[in-house]
Amino acid sequence: MKKYVKKLCVKNVEFLREDYILLRLSDPHDTLPEMLPGQFVQIAVEGSPATFLRRPISINFVDKEKNEFDLLIHAVGDGTRALTRLQEGNTLSCIYPLGNGFRIPPIDEGKKKFLLVGGGVGTAPMLLYGQCLKAAGHEPTFLLGGRSRRDILELERFENIGRTFVTTEDAGMGEKGFVTHHSIWQTETFDSVATCGPKPMMMAVGRMARARQTECFVSLENLMACGVGACLCCVEKTVKGNVCVCTEGPVFNINDLTWE
Amino acid sequence: MAQLAINIGNLSLRNPVMTASGTFGYGLEFTDFIDLNRLGAYIVKGTTLLPRQGNDYPRMAETASGMLNCVGLQNKGVDYFCKEIYPQLKDFKSHAIVNVSGSTPEDYAECAARVAELEKIPAIELNISCPNVHDGGMAFGVSCAGAASVVKAVRAAYPKTLIVKLSPNVTDISEIARAVEAEGADSVSLINTLMGMSVDIERRKSNLSIGTGGLSGPCVKPIALRMVHQVAKAVKIPVIGLGGIMNAEDAIEFIMCGATAIQVGTANFIDPAVTMKIIDGMNDWCDQHGVKNIYEIIGVI
Ligand SMILES: Cc1cc2nc3c(=O)[nH]c(=O)nc-3n(C[C@H](O)[C@H](O)[C@H](O)COP(=O)(O)OP(=O)(O)OC[C@H]3O[C@@H](n4cnc5c(N)ncnc54)[C@H](O)[C@@H]3O)c2cc1C
Ligand SMILES: Cc1cc2nc3c(=O)[nH]c(=O)nc-3n(C[C@H](O)[C@H](O)[C@H](O)COP(=O)(O)O)c2cc1C
Ligand code: FES
């Protein structure tokens, strides 16, 4: 897929929580390129002297008709905090779309049931994945996890796409515990599982999927410099040796990783 | 339009702008963003005789105005380069130069000899300055005897243009430059990265898997300029300057300090199209300042 380095226009900045924003971007001059779920954008951060490199952020939602797309950003450090100070009308230099993306099987292979599991800001790529699976005729189900109710973001948007289940560690919303404790693992079966979030969560989801002999794809968030396969900084150990997460990932079949 | 063409040994470049090894992949990673044909030359990633897995993750730490890396020469080996990559590069109009590394003078020479067979690769850059591998790499580049031993072995095996990349992690870089010139190097490039560290104070551990890494980016530019200036005064062969170049003005600083050509490294990560802007910017600067030929300003300081 062709990659672009472009100045995109900030259409909207919505605070979902004091430290989470939904950033809506648009290309004022061209039609947005096709973007696959799991792919990401490398953003040049301005107004943060400590931030030298670009910041990788997953594509969260695409609105083709309006020629806009969303990023869900958790302010965890100087770079992402500077992004929360953006305002409508600002421009942002973006390299995109990057990475391989999640697989969407052709519907003529049969309609499939997907369980998409997200934790924290790892829910970001799951929304677009669900959106694309549904558009292709498949059935996405979401399972979102957080410590408490305030960690569950964009709930309505998930519910608009598919059935959405929640776990919270304090039982403030949905079932109590971690995503792997949810009853849906006992009551239903799925053709495919995908997950993005903290590594311990992804490992636990991977074990659940393996125990059920269900394929499982994970989206990794390794530290990156270039984002285009040039620097070899972002590598993950796989059965094929060290590979770049920015080009051969961020989505991997968990069986190709050497996690366990 | 100023005349930007320059020569490095027998090699003619359409302009002085090259890309630095390890920051530009095989060039192919950038064809969506730039026209490779417009570069003076592009130096592909560090290549060794046998494949290497490199160091463990994490391999990168950001610093103020720069970054540390400890990639450690991950590459699929010279045979893979010759078979799989070279055919994709050979029809570009700008020169592809291979950055060659090794563990012993013999395997440097063997690797260079394989690259010598590739018709469209007119030069190699010998990396005797990688701070991120235990065997070879910088071990050779920090002593005159070590540097000379590698260059001697490679010179005997490699008839085309030989550039030697120097390490800044030494007391007197001009001494090393003179030693490699004496063994027949056609040019020297400098600087490779400066050895540094970065610490995660919560985990009380280094942010890099091998503890240390090589510092690059704008933070190293003043040191790089000083070293280029020193070396340009010490040797007769052309000097290629790099370290922290982000724009055309930075590039011209290096040229004025004595560099005949320059390389752009870490800046490619920030703006993958930066090399095109640097070429255009150098041309504009020359036009605005009445410089008709870039040679008029090489080493004016
Ligand atoms: C492919 C990919 C997709 C991503 N998608 C999103 C997304 O949709 N939304 C979002 O908010 N974030 C996402 N991230 C993570 C985001 O890039 C980092 O949070 C951001 O780079 C931090 O920059 P900063 O300057 O704010 O923090 P820094 O000051 O750089 O770091 C703050 C703290 O976060 C840690 N940290 C920084 N980057 C990472 C990382 N990649 N993984 C683990 N820890 C890290 C640092 O070690 C430090 O402790 C993604 C990362 C990748 C690689
Ligand atoms: C991620 C990374 C990988 C590098 N790999 C190599 C390499 O394989 N061989 C080499 O000679 N130099 C390598 N370098 C050093 C650069 O070519 C260059 O000398 C250095 O980064 C200084 O220039 P800059 O500040 O413009 O980046 C690497 C640098 C970086 C940042
Ligand atoms: S971030 Fe540079 S290769 Fe992946």
XYZ file of C-alpha atoms and ligand atoms in Angstrom:
649
model
C 0.000 0.000 0.000
C 1.300 3.434 -0.851
C 2.346 5.527 2.120
C 1.915 9.265 2.318
C 3.530 12.039 4.295
C 0.905 14.738 4.493
C -0.276 17.701 6.444
C -3.713 16.753 7.709
C -6.234 19.122 9.170
C -7.624 18.824 12.707
C -11.431 18.796 12.432
C -12.242 18.174 16.060
C -10.683 17.425 19.434
C -13.039 15.771 21.888
C -12.017 15.010 25.452
C -13.453 11.628 26.450
C -11.725 11.915 29.803
C -9.186 14.436 31.096
C -6.373 12.299 29.658
C -8.048 10.793 26.563
C -8.893 12.601 23.351
C -10.617 11.626 20.176
C -8.804 13.485 17.419
C -10.625 13.858 14.118
C -8.445 14.449 11.063
C -9.181 15.176 7.458
C -7.236 15.750 4.270
C -8.406 19.117 2.968
C -7.058 18.479 -0.543
C -7.357 14.770 -1.357
C -9.514 11.761 -0.774
C -8.121 9.769 2.137
C -6.306 6.604 1.102
C -7.709 3.225 2.054
C -6.820 2.441 5.664
C -6.926 -1.051 7.102
C -7.837 -1.813 10.699
C -4.668 -2.223 12.759
C -2.758 0.240 10.611
C -1.328 3.340 12.217
C -0.209 6.913 11.656
C 3.193 8.405 12.568
C 2.481 11.880 13.900
C 4.993 14.710 14.102
C 4.348 16.389 17.442
C 4.784 20.134 17.608
C 5.011 22.247 20.721
C 6.827 19.635 22.795
C 10.575 20.272 22.872
C 11.217 16.898 24.533
C 9.531 15.027 21.683
C 11.987 14.450 18.862
C 10.565 11.398 17.090
C 7.128 10.943 15.615
C 4.480 9.130 17.671
C 2.676 6.038 16.339
C -1.108 6.061 16.867
C -3.618 3.470 15.602
C -6.427 4.379 13.268
C -9.579 4.221 15.370
C -12.445 4.965 13.003
C -12.859 5.977 9.367
C -15.704 7.997 7.889
C -15.205 7.703 4.140
C -18.181 9.890 3.270
C -16.926 12.819 5.296
C -13.299 12.084 4.302
C -12.350 11.998 7.992
C -10.798 9.571 10.413
C -10.361 9.395 14.171
C -7.468 8.667 16.489
C -7.992 7.778 20.144
C -5.075 9.164 22.120
C -4.153 8.508 25.716
C -1.946 11.261 27.138
C 0.805 9.323 28.875
C 3.826 11.552 28.305
C 5.009 14.807 26.781
C 4.290 13.882 23.173
C 0.750 12.628 23.613
C 0.011 15.456 26.080
C 1.026 17.976 23.408
C -1.449 16.322 21.039
C -4.271 16.987 23.513
C -3.534 20.721 23.110
C -4.362 20.630 19.385
C -7.279 22.711 18.210
C -9.675 22.631 15.339
C -8.022 24.074 12.235
C -4.456 23.122 13.258
C -2.442 21.014 10.843
C -0.583 17.867 11.734
C 2.133 16.141 9.699
C 1.255 12.456 9.375
C 2.925 9.504 7.678
C 0.262 6.944 6.925
C -1.202 4.388 6.509
C 1.515 2.207 8.063
C 1.739 -1.449 9.034
C -0.019 -4.577 7.828
C -3.441 -4.483 9.478
C -5.869 -7.189 10.572
C -7.105 -9.730 8.064
C -10.668 -9.542 6.825
C -11.520 -12.870 5.221
C -13.641 -12.690 2.059
C -17.256 -13.385 2.936
C -17.492 -16.155 0.335
C -15.262 -18.201 2.666
C -18.293 -18.054 4.989
C -19.606 -15.626 7.553
C -17.388 -15.720 10.631
C -17.723 -14.794 14.295
C -14.948 -12.608 15.680
C -14.186 -11.744 19.279
C -12.284 -8.459 19.483
C -10.706 -7.900 22.873
C -9.332 -4.503 23.883
C -7.807 -3.124 27.056
C -7.089 0.523 27.774
C -6.124 2.472 24.677
C -5.722 -0.902 22.946
C -9.423 -0.705 22.190
C -8.574 1.920 19.532
C -7.850 -0.389 16.570
C -10.658 -2.777 17.578
C -13.341 -0.240 16.689
C -12.150 0.079 13.094
C -11.636 -3.675 12.872
C -15.212 -4.256 13.975
C -16.447 -1.585 11.570
C -14.674 -3.277 8.641
C -15.695 -6.815 9.621
C -19.314 -5.768 9.830
C -19.117 -3.992 6.478
C -17.706 -7.187 4.975
C -20.651 -9.202 6.319
C -18.992 -10.832 9.336
C -20.109 -10.751 12.954
C -17.825 -8.853 15.344
C -18.345 -9.050 19.110
C -16.391 -6.732 21.385
C -14.978 -7.421 24.805
C -13.556 -4.338 26.498
C -11.660 -4.321 29.766
C -10.625 -1.650 32.239
C -9.934 -1.046 35.891
C -13.161 0.873 36.344
C -16.095 2.338 34.437
C -14.092 5.426 33.460
C -11.628 3.269 31.483
C -14.324 2.101 29.073
C -14.299 4.582 26.197
C -16.380 5.004 23.053
C -18.878 2.432 24.353
C -21.722 3.692 22.202
C -19.691 3.469 19.031
C -18.817 -0.146 19.783
C -22.456 -0.954 20.547
C -23.475 0.551 17.207
C -21.315 -1.988 15.425
C -21.767 -5.187 17.396
C -22.564 -6.822 20.704
C -20.271 -5.319 23.319
C -19.285 -6.842 26.644
C -17.322 -5.206 29.407
C -15.236 -6.269 32.368
C -13.975 -3.957 35.091
C -11.690 -4.878 37.947
C -13.872 -3.006 40.454
C -17.164 -4.358 39.037
C -18.247 -0.767 38.272
C -19.448 -1.829 34.818
C -20.065 -5.201 33.182
C -18.621 -8.307 34.794
C -15.969 -8.113 37.501
C -12.387 -9.047 36.729
C -10.111 -9.156 33.684
C -11.252 -9.655 30.111
C -10.241 -13.306 30.338
C -12.676 -13.812 33.261
C -15.734 -12.837 31.213
C -18.452 -15.493 30.926
C -18.607 -15.159 27.144
C -15.517 -17.365 26.895
C -17.604 -20.189 28.428
C -20.901 -19.567 26.665
C -19.857 -18.916 23.078
C -17.331 -19.972 20.514
C -15.671 -17.777 17.918
C -13.841 -18.403 14.655
C -11.191 -15.827 15.375
C -9.927 -13.730 18.279
C -8.052 -10.435 18.021
C -6.587 -8.385 20.819
C -4.725 -5.188 21.560
C -3.734 -3.792 24.931
C -1.194 -4.326 27.689
C 1.085 -7.273 26.969
C -0.005 -9.389 29.989
C -3.602 -9.042 28.785
C -2.730 -10.041 25.233
C -0.779 -13.040 26.522
C -3.725 -14.137 28.673
C -6.143 -13.714 25.752
C -3.746 -15.711 23.592
C -3.798 -18.564 26.119
C -7.618 -18.529 26.231
C -7.782 -18.679 22.438
C -5.203 -21.433 22.218
C -7.062 -23.528 24.812
C -10.108 -23.235 22.539
C -8.076 -23.915 19.415
C -9.158 -20.575 18.009
C -6.795 -18.472 15.912
C -5.601 -15.345 17.683
C -4.113 -12.145 16.318
C -2.443 -9.506 18.447
C -1.506 -5.922 17.669
C 1.827 -4.898 19.204
C 2.929 -1.432 20.306
C 6.724 -1.642 20.248
C 8.707 1.575 20.455
C 9.328 2.979 16.993
C 11.616 5.494 15.371
C 10.902 5.550 11.621
C 7.684 3.537 11.282
C 8.553 2.527 7.714
C 10.988 -0.383 8.107
C 14.195 1.619 7.780
C 15.718 1.708 11.271
C 15.077 -1.805 12.661
C 14.396 -0.393 16.131
C 10.907 -1.825 16.569
C 11.697 -5.526 16.226
C 9.836 -8.373 17.886
C 11.223 -11.906 18.205
C 9.256 -14.313 16.059
C 9.643 -17.843 14.798
C 11.301 -16.226 11.736
C 13.770 -14.243 13.869
C 13.610 -10.513 14.615
C 11.063 -8.768 12.415
C 9.923 -5.149 12.224
C 6.629 -4.481 13.954
C 6.091 -1.376 11.823
C 6.095 -3.260 8.514
C 5.479 -6.965 9.197
C 3.142 -6.029 12.054
C 1.783 -4.476 14.154
C -0.639 -7.392 13.753
C 0.796 -10.871 14.303
C -0.626 -14.338 14.590
C 0.192 -15.178 18.185
C 1.649 -18.517 17.056
C 4.392 -16.618 15.218
C 5.545 -14.876 18.401
C 7.912 -16.423 20.911
C 6.062 -15.210 23.988
C 5.622 -18.469 25.871
C 20.893 26.574 -10.755
C 24.222 26.242 -8.967
C 26.592 23.448 -9.913
C 26.244 20.920 -7.090
C 28.025 17.958 -8.687
C 31.018 16.651 -6.738
C 33.536 13.822 -6.911
C 34.514 11.298 -4.277
C 37.523 9.438 -5.638
C 36.486 8.199 -9.076
C 32.860 8.574 -8.214
C 30.836 11.480 -9.581
C 27.706 12.478 -7.712
C 25.015 14.728 -9.156
C 24.857 16.526 -5.801
C 26.490 16.138 -2.384
C 23.442 14.675 -0.627
C 23.604 11.025 0.430
C 21.637 9.068 2.997
C 23.326 7.512 6.032
C 23.559 3.775 6.533
C 21.042 2.212 8.881
C 18.643 5.130 8.608
C 17.430 4.596 5.068
C 16.886 0.842 4.820
C 17.684 -0.234 1.264
C 16.271 3.000 -0.128
C 13.187 1.116 -1.320
C 11.401 1.951 1.939
C 11.393 5.605 0.830
C 10.219 5.442 -2.773
C 6.675 6.447 -1.754
C 8.068 9.715 -0.404
C 10.979 10.721 -2.612
C 12.547 10.177 -6.012
C 15.645 8.092 -5.254
C 17.094 9.146 -8.601
C 17.591 12.674 -7.327
C 19.956 11.711 -4.499
C 23.701 12.067 -4.891
C 23.969 8.545 -3.511
C 22.257 6.372 -0.939
C 24.064 4.131 1.485
C 22.209 0.966 2.333
C 22.067 -0.705 5.701
C 25.097 -2.324 7.343
C 25.885 -5.600 5.585
C 27.991 -8.473 6.905
C 29.317 -11.658 5.341
C 26.847 -13.815 7.274
C 23.312 -12.960 8.444
C 22.990 -11.342 11.872
C 19.989 -11.113 14.197
C 21.172 -7.894 15.857
C 20.554 -7.075 19.510
C 17.441 -7.678 21.573
C 14.594 -5.175 21.877
C 14.512 -2.419 23.167
C 16.937 -0.984 20.664
C 16.000 2.673 20.838
C 15.688 5.472 23.350
C 14.687 9.008 22.558
C 16.763 11.833 23.995
C 16.524 15.610 23.849
C 17.076 16.423 20.149
C 18.165 12.960 19.208
C 18.029 9.256 19.833
C 20.132 6.335 20.957
C 20.078 3.047 19.079
C 21.609 -0.359 19.619
C 20.305 -2.178 16.557
C 23.554 -4.127 16.249
C 23.839 -4.674 12.492
C 20.788 -6.861 11.966
C 20.936 -7.916 8.303
C 20.419 -10.963 6.147
C 24.022 -11.178 4.945
C 25.803 -10.144 1.770
C 24.522 -13.029 -0.370
C 20.939 -12.052 0.371
C 21.796 -8.490 -0.583
C 23.348 -9.591 -3.885
C 20.497 -11.928 -4.812
C 17.375 -10.237 -3.489
C 18.086 -6.532 -3.054
C 20.628 -5.602 -5.703
C 18.328 -6.426 -8.642
C 15.783 -3.976 -7.221
C 18.366 -1.199 -6.867
C 20.464 -1.488 -9.973
C 18.263 0.584 -12.269
C 18.045 3.696 -10.132
C 20.100 6.568 -11.501
C 21.751 7.518 -8.226
C 24.525 5.373 -6.823
C 23.776 2.728 -4.247
C 26.698 2.298 -1.858
C 26.928 -0.689 0.472
C 27.943 -0.187 4.102
C 30.177 -3.170 4.895
C 30.868 -4.481 8.374
C 32.547 -7.516 9.876
C 34.284 -9.190 12.792
C 37.767 -9.765 11.347
C 39.772 -8.064 8.583
C 39.288 -11.250 6.566
C 35.518 -11.249 6.647
C 35.382 -7.519 5.934
C 37.512 -8.246 2.858
C 35.425 -11.246 1.830
C 32.206 -9.250 2.129
C 33.745 -6.366 0.142
C 34.898 -8.754 -2.568
C 31.345 -10.055 -3.016
C 30.015 -6.514 -3.346
C 32.804 -5.678 -5.837
C 31.214 -8.120 -8.283
C 28.029 -6.052 -8.456
C 28.423 -3.890 -11.524
C 26.151 -1.039 -10.443
C 27.578 -0.644 -6.947
C 30.477 1.772 -7.491
C 31.613 2.123 -3.879
C 31.485 0.714 -0.402
C 31.537 2.416 2.946
C 33.532 0.455 5.466
C 31.947 0.599 8.894
C 34.762 0.346 11.425
C 32.770 2.396 13.872
C 29.616 0.543 14.954
C 29.355 0.963 18.739
C 26.693 -1.726 19.114
C 28.468 -5.007 18.391
C 31.001 -6.761 20.575
C 33.228 -8.248 17.925
C 34.662 -6.033 15.209
C 32.831 -2.812 14.445
C 34.132 -0.034 16.619
C 36.884 -2.239 18.046
C 38.803 -1.596 14.807
C 37.887 2.037 14.444
C 39.290 3.259 17.749
C 42.949 2.527 17.124
C 45.170 3.455 14.211
C 46.538 -0.059 13.978
C 43.083 -1.640 14.041
C 41.681 0.739 11.450
C 44.713 0.290 9.218
C 44.508 -3.510 9.402
C 40.922 -3.601 8.132
C 41.467 -1.002 5.409
C 44.592 -2.806 4.221
C 42.757 -6.133 3.927
C 39.781 -4.577 2.152
C 41.879 -2.410 -0.167
C 43.576 -5.564 -1.472
C 40.187 -7.152 -2.211
C 38.210 -4.134 -3.399
C 39.212 -2.142 -6.507
C 36.426 0.458 -6.584
C 35.835 3.566 -4.475
C 36.492 2.845 -0.823
C 34.997 5.129 1.813
C 35.895 4.469 5.453
C 33.437 5.526 8.139
C 35.087 6.821 11.266
C 34.093 6.618 14.898
C 33.855 9.757 17.012
C 34.532 7.666 20.121
C 38.267 8.361 20.017
C 40.703 10.888 21.434
C 42.078 12.097 18.117
C 39.975 11.334 15.065
C 42.421 12.947 12.621
C 45.038 10.362 13.560
C 42.687 7.545 12.546
C 41.773 9.408 9.355
C 45.437 9.682 8.398
C 45.974 5.986 9.126
C 43.188 4.892 6.773
C 44.273 7.376 4.112
C 47.746 5.858 4.238
C 46.251 2.411 3.553
C 44.557 3.632 0.406
C 41.085 4.769 1.422
C 39.554 7.047 -1.234
C 37.443 8.990 1.245
C 36.431 9.109 4.898
C 32.927 9.647 6.238
C 32.227 10.867 9.750
C 30.731 10.698 12.252
C 29.180 7.408 13.216
C 27.164 7.533 16.442
C 28.547 8.593 19.822
C 28.323 5.979 22.557
C 25.779 6.943 25.176
C 23.270 5.732 27.760
C 19.692 6.343 28.862
C 18.229 5.184 32.175
C 14.702 4.253 33.275
C 14.818 5.465 36.874
C 11.619 3.616 37.880
C 12.978 0.248 36.801
C 16.552 1.247 37.673
C 17.687 -0.147 34.358
C 19.085 1.046 31.071
C 16.479 1.786 28.414
C 18.585 -0.175 25.921
C 18.907 -3.950 25.845
C 22.708 -3.947 25.763
C 23.080 -1.087 28.220
C 24.568 1.437 25.806
C 23.677 2.795 22.381
C 24.825 5.170 19.672
C 23.648 8.775 19.853
C 22.520 10.513 16.667
C 20.422 13.463 15.615
C 20.774 17.253 15.977
C 22.349 16.921 19.435
C 25.562 15.524 17.894
C 25.949 18.154 15.163
C 28.393 20.492 16.907
C 30.732 17.585 17.653
C 30.404 16.250 14.134
C 31.198 19.667 12.633
C 34.292 20.020 14.777
C 35.519 16.571 13.785
C 34.853 17.110 10.082
C 36.802 20.358 10.305
C 39.720 18.617 12.039
C 39.810 15.707 9.621
C 39.447 17.862 6.507
C 42.584 19.713 7.578
C 44.445 16.465 8.266
C 43.875 14.460 5.064
C 43.947 15.081 1.313
C 41.136 12.674 0.395
C 37.574 14.018 0.315
C 35.633 14.021 3.568
C 31.949 13.120 3.807
C 30.287 14.858 6.747
C 27.316 13.715 8.769
C 25.781 13.897 12.204
C 22.556 15.685 12.973
C 21.866 17.229 9.581
C 18.188 18.229 9.503
C 18.093 20.833 6.730
C 20.047 22.565 3.962
C 21.649 25.099 6.313
C 23.064 22.269 8.438
C 24.419 20.643 5.289
C 26.125 23.869 4.213
C 27.746 24.178 7.647
C 29.373 20.789 7.049
C 30.477 21.790 3.564
C 32.064 24.972 4.920
C 33.854 22.893 7.557
C 35.473 20.875 4.782
C 32.990 18.184 3.753
C 32.792 17.502 0.016
C 29.540 15.599 0.483
C 27.114 15.054 3.338
C 24.846 12.284 4.614
C 21.411 12.569 6.130
C 20.577 10.018 8.813
C 18.137 10.315 11.694
C 16.346 13.213 9.953
C 14.836 10.650 7.556
C 12.772 9.331 10.494
C 11.297 12.727 11.215
C 10.617 13.630 7.593
C 11.012 10.873 5.011
C 11.153 13.516 2.268
C 13.833 15.625 3.975
C 16.602 14.736 1.492
C 14.694 16.334 -1.385
C 14.224 19.502 0.667
C 17.933 19.558 1.487
C 18.937 19.256 -2.183
C 16.548 22.037 -3.187
C 17.542 24.145 -0.194
C 21.270 23.871 -0.934
C 20.642 24.899 -4.497
C 18.539 27.881 -3.389
C 21.136 28.928 -0.835
C 23.882 28.868 -3.437
C 21.779 30.876 -5.872
C 20.903 33.453 -3.232
C 24.530 33.813 -2.189
C 26.031 33.981 -5.646
C 27.735 30.606 -5.312
C 27.953 29.113 -8.791
C 29.746 25.928 -7.851
C 29.580 24.130 -4.523
C 33.373 23.722 -4.591
C 33.622 27.473 -3.914
C 32.489 26.927 -0.338
C 33.998 23.550 0.538
C 36.315 24.052 3.501
C 36.150 27.846 3.551
C 36.504 27.823 7.328
C 1.574 0.662 16.323
C 1.250 1.495 17.542
C -0.028 1.960 17.728
C -0.347 2.750 18.829
N -1.625 3.210 18.953
C -1.930 4.060 19.946
C -3.239 4.643 20.028
O -4.110 4.388 19.195
N -3.477 5.521 21.020
C -2.528 5.852 21.957
O -2.808 6.672 22.830
N -1.299 5.295 21.930
C -0.967 4.417 20.933
N 0.307 3.883 20.878
C 1.268 4.216 21.940
C 1.828 5.610 21.735
O 2.591 5.638 20.558
C 2.698 6.022 22.920
O 1.906 6.117 24.065
C 3.361 7.362 22.690
O 4.375 7.205 21.732
C 3.929 7.928 23.940
O 4.550 9.170 23.639
P 4.681 10.288 24.764
O 5.666 11.290 24.258
O 3.378 10.793 25.174
O 5.262 9.506 25.984
P 6.768 9.254 26.366
O 7.215 10.381 27.208
O 7.535 8.887 25.167
O 6.546 7.973 27.241
C 5.712 7.987 28.393
C 5.702 6.621 28.991
O 5.064 5.690 28.104
C 5.949 4.650 27.739
N 5.761 4.335 26.334
C 5.944 5.181 25.290
N 5.661 4.568 24.133
C 5.296 3.321 24.440
C 4.903 2.202 23.684
N 4.839 2.233 22.355
N 4.629 1.077 24.336
C 4.725 1.023 25.675
N 5.070 2.042 26.433
C 5.365 3.173 25.845
C 7.325 5.197 28.005
O 8.263 4.184 28.295
C 7.105 6.078 29.210
O 7.099 5.358 30.390
C 0.651 3.071 19.794
C 1.939 2.602 19.614
C 2.259 1.820 18.506
C 3.651 1.340 18.302
C 18.910 3.324 13.816
C 20.284 3.599 13.296
C 21.008 2.570 12.668
C 22.286 2.794 12.170
N 22.962 1.778 11.536
C 24.184 2.021 10.994
C 24.869 1.012 10.237
O 24.373 -0.087 10.038
N 26.093 1.299 9.739
C 26.682 2.529 9.918
O 27.786 2.751 9.427
N 26.049 3.502 10.603
C 24.824 3.278 11.144
N 24.172 4.286 11.834
C 24.824 5.595 12.006
C 24.368 6.603 10.971
O 24.663 6.171 9.667
C 25.013 7.972 11.219
O 26.416 7.832 11.193
C 24.634 8.582 12.548
O 23.294 8.308 12.857
C 24.878 10.096 12.617
O 24.103 10.788 11.646
P 22.647 11.435 11.948
O 22.796 12.243 13.197
O 22.345 12.242 10.745
O 21.734 10.298 12.143
C 22.887 4.073 12.335
C 22.155 5.101 12.959
C 20.869 4.888 13.434
C 20.121 6.014 14.085
S 10.246 1.750 13.479
Fe 11.924 1.829 12.120
S 11.920 -0.182 11.358
Fe 10.133 -0.142 12.537
